[in-house]
C-alpha angles and dihedrals in degrees: 000000000000117000116250122248123250123216119186130193106211121201135182096224142353114288100032090116106263096138092043090052091047092052091046089055089049092055091048091053093047089052088054090054099258117154100239134166136182107244095180130342123160116203093194089212094297108146097210092050091048091053091052090058091063112101095024122106111241124201110227113257126240117246119221130184118219125169093347092307129107121229133178125223136172112285101228093183091053092050091048091049091049090049099196122182092239132020127195111219117175130200100030093190094053118131112227123231112265109270094042123129091255133018095231132036092230086063089055088052090051089057091052091049092050088052090058096255117138112230130204113196142161136222139168123240092240091064095065108111096226092055097051096103092043093051092047091053090051102042103020089233123114112217109231095189116058140162125214113258091231091063091058094040091055090059113119091221131021119188121189116223105203135186133165117253091241093054092047092051090050089051088050093049090051090058096247095129112028136020115274093253090058098045099085093046092049094047092049095046125024099008098057113139093244093050093049093048092051093047090048090053091050090053093048094048094046091050091048090054090050089053088055089052091052089051093050091047091052092049091049094048092049094041094236108171103172119096118265105201097205092160119044129210110190123198117201115204111215128194097184090253125128092259089072092084091056091050093049093050092046092050090048090054090049091050092049090062092065129053114248095008117158133207121211117184114200132187116197113210130186119239099227102090140301119016116262096224131082105264091209092054092045090052090052091049092047090054092045096052092046092049088054091053098259133115132245123222131189113195138170123243135152095200104047099198093048092044091050093050092046090052092047093051091044091059093041093245122181100196139030122204117202133169125240110266119273090207120116120243097260091052090070088079086080093059145308094279135243096285096053092044094049091047091050096048100036095092127204095304097065127057114209120206119196108202122199120225142171094270096061113137093355093117131257098282092180123104118256090213095195098120116231093321119116126209120263092246092056094046090050090048090050093053092046090050094044097047107020095038096064090047092053091044090052092053091050095048095044089052089062115086095210108033124203091258134260095283093055090043089056091050092050092051089046089054090055090050092052091047091051089052091051093050106035108014131235104331097054088047093052090048089050091051092050095046092044092051092052093047092048090051095045102041108022108029119078125275086047125210091030132088093231121101116216100186116058089212091062090049090053090049092053092047091048090048091053093046093047091046092052092045094048092046091050093049093046092047091047090049090050091050092049090048092052091046091050090049090050092049089049091052090048093048092049092049094047093043093052092042094050093045094049093046093048091049090051093239097128127073121202092255092050091049093051089048088053089053091051092048094046097052098031094238130162097229139353129200135180107220125199138182132183097224141001091268098040120100121257119259128194113245093181141339145190127201137184115266123232122287121254118271127232094243092079098253111144094208090098093067099018115115141176130236095286103041139068140192122241143099140162093245089073095052112083125185096249108009120072119238126206100184145048132261120297120274120278098057112189113247109201115236096186131033092237090057094057129090089227128020128183116191119219108196120314101308106031131071135173110221125193132187126197110066142347112274121227116248094253091060094056092075091063091041089056090055090050090050092051091049091049089056089050092050091049090051090048092053090052091047089051089054091051089047089053090053089050089050090053089051090050089049089053090051090050090052091049090051091050089047091057090050090050092049091049094051118012095040095043093055097067090037089056090051092049091046092051093048093048092047090051093050093050093048115111094197096075128055104216120206122228090256092051092049091049090051092050091048090049089052090051091050092047092050091048091051090050090050092048091051094047094046090047092054092046091051091046092050090049090052091049093049093050093044095237096127106115110179118212100218118206138150115270141155117250093227088064094058111026097061090051090055091060095062094100099054126085116270114264094020094103133053111205123207111171111148116221093225093066114122120253117267130222104233145124102261094211095050092044092051092050092047094050092043092054093046094048093045090053092048093049090048093059100033115104119247114277093022108102120208114248116225108188132167130199140168122243115180109299095349139069124218127208109197121194109192126185133178096226128126093286128215127265118246092252091062101040094097095041094060089067093058118103117267092010126131119176109262089006087258112138115227115184123326122335145087099232097267103110099090093037090056091044093053092044092053091045092053091045088059092048095259135112137232119204137164127236136174116262110233106251094024137312138065130291121200112206116203110190119197134179120248119239116271116260094020113111112229116249122243109249118246096247127170114279092245091071092067102030 
């Protein structure tokens, strides 16, 4: 008998519509003529679910008695005897009542599947066994009913039922999921927006993994061996030129076409000095790629194509995006270029995209910034041209019966000398001149095949050739050196210009500046050291070090970096082997100038220390500028700290000014009432009745209470501003404090719901009472008549929340933080007594006890104040009394 097929509707939380979707599928199958029954579906009193059950055949349930109570469970024997084609069985993770055929409902489903019956079921993501700890850490609730992951993974079809957290909370507030008396508790505990968002992400990720398993199973069944790159990782090779922005945007568009695609922008720098790219342009491109959701990487490599390919394979990339070369046509004599080399050596596992742009063939206008030193390949080419070229030219000319003549021979040899100077510099050119002179004398000057010169004119020609060759080689080499020096100065000026501009604009922190130093000079670590006097020890004011190198398993974390870091280091750059990563982890950060490879003093008590390699003398000028800027940034940070202190002083002055205004208005009002009542009572002109005297005395008492409350808040705010609030933390039960805080509100204006099983909290009872009293008083003030304020408490993990919900007008999101500022009332419209300090004092006391106070919207209208407190150490948090649907 063939095994039945299992279809599961997977949801992130109760109420997303799993059961409704399952019943809808049942109706569709019945309409197609499928023999379908309802094995077990619980409507939980939801009208829409109950309506969907109409028209579907339901197998009678089995009744079981347990502890003098009667329960109903699915009758597995009755379903097997009925033998339908499809059975609907809800709540796959449900635990059966003791005495049932099986302990778990998923075991009942297994029996139906083995009997050849197809089953359609539903389960929430939090009920998967492997996710129990994760769900508990998110929600604070341990799921008591779980189902093994393997049971769900074996399902033939898994369909995700999704809903946004906001929509689910609205459905909850409208009473479509739980009974009205359970709504507030659910919204304040399990159905918080953060919890629902995290559970939704878990469901999406788990489903995505299951899709990958389906794909692998299909490929295995159909014996498909070629790679299906369902998830792309795109590496963008940057040169620091303006075309980089085009490449980044193109790669981002490519990544947007595939789910889960990732963009990694990488700049390969040499390790022999200043970077060859414009630092300003690289900073712009770094910001662009991060804004588009990618990551920026700065790595060291002597051979750029090899380093780029090594990086791409190290991060398990599937595509490389490069720009068309900016070199002019004649520059291709020095090699095919990075793009052609990468495309040739990428192999079948990497796709290389060459993207055109507006800078194609316009020349590499960027400075090389390598001083007067030439690359090894160019020097080798110069020697081959200077020594091997004349020999080959001699063979060619001697093979001709009638040569071009001595004058033309001299010009041809002179051309080789100039070419050797262009490629390899002065020494290869001098060698070419010497070799050319000897070959001209031996093979082309009579008498041939001897070193003697018969005709004085020929001797003069050879001497002139040698002199001209040496002169031309010297001029060409000098021009090349001047060109390199100009390029270096240009690189330095761009670096210093960008550095100065960013520092003056306040865009660079000390850590970012030190990271820029490390990137620019290819160092392992950089630190700014400071000491108070010549005899004081050095302290580190800031540092930057090279991240870890990429691993061979394809994880990009080795070279991945955030907005303020980069990836490079001289340890990765070998003389002959390319390197695509930085130095190994554990970079040495110098703690004293004498311990560093390079130190640059800044005044008497500051020094910039670098580890990695010894810098050439020409680089120290730029390093000195960096060191001076680092000192400026350090001073700016300290000035900012002093400015913050000044701002706090100004804030204190503002509060004192507001306090004077409050004293002049809000305090004088009750004093005037008390004064008038006392004057009236002492007057001999009027004979007051007992009722009149009682009313005047009540007015005096009310005014005194208002004064006491106002003065208390003012004193509390003063203590908070001066930092003299010292909470006396001790363990206490909430039900000992919260009822006492409600003594000042009218009777019947508050509904209290503080369960006795809540864990004890570590608080200052006096501060907690004042905080709760101020919050409740504010809620009662704005709550409409006949709508009591709800004060509820619940446990979530290692914290306890006190939620004070009213049905007042509420506050928009833009003003939720402002209502906690001193002397602030929303809309600046006074309502009742007060100076706008109640919520400010409540938040201050909450934070003094290590808690928080935030504002949320009450579902259905109003404002909810959430006071979060820490549970007492050593007391396990209680499991909230949530509706049964959350765990079933």
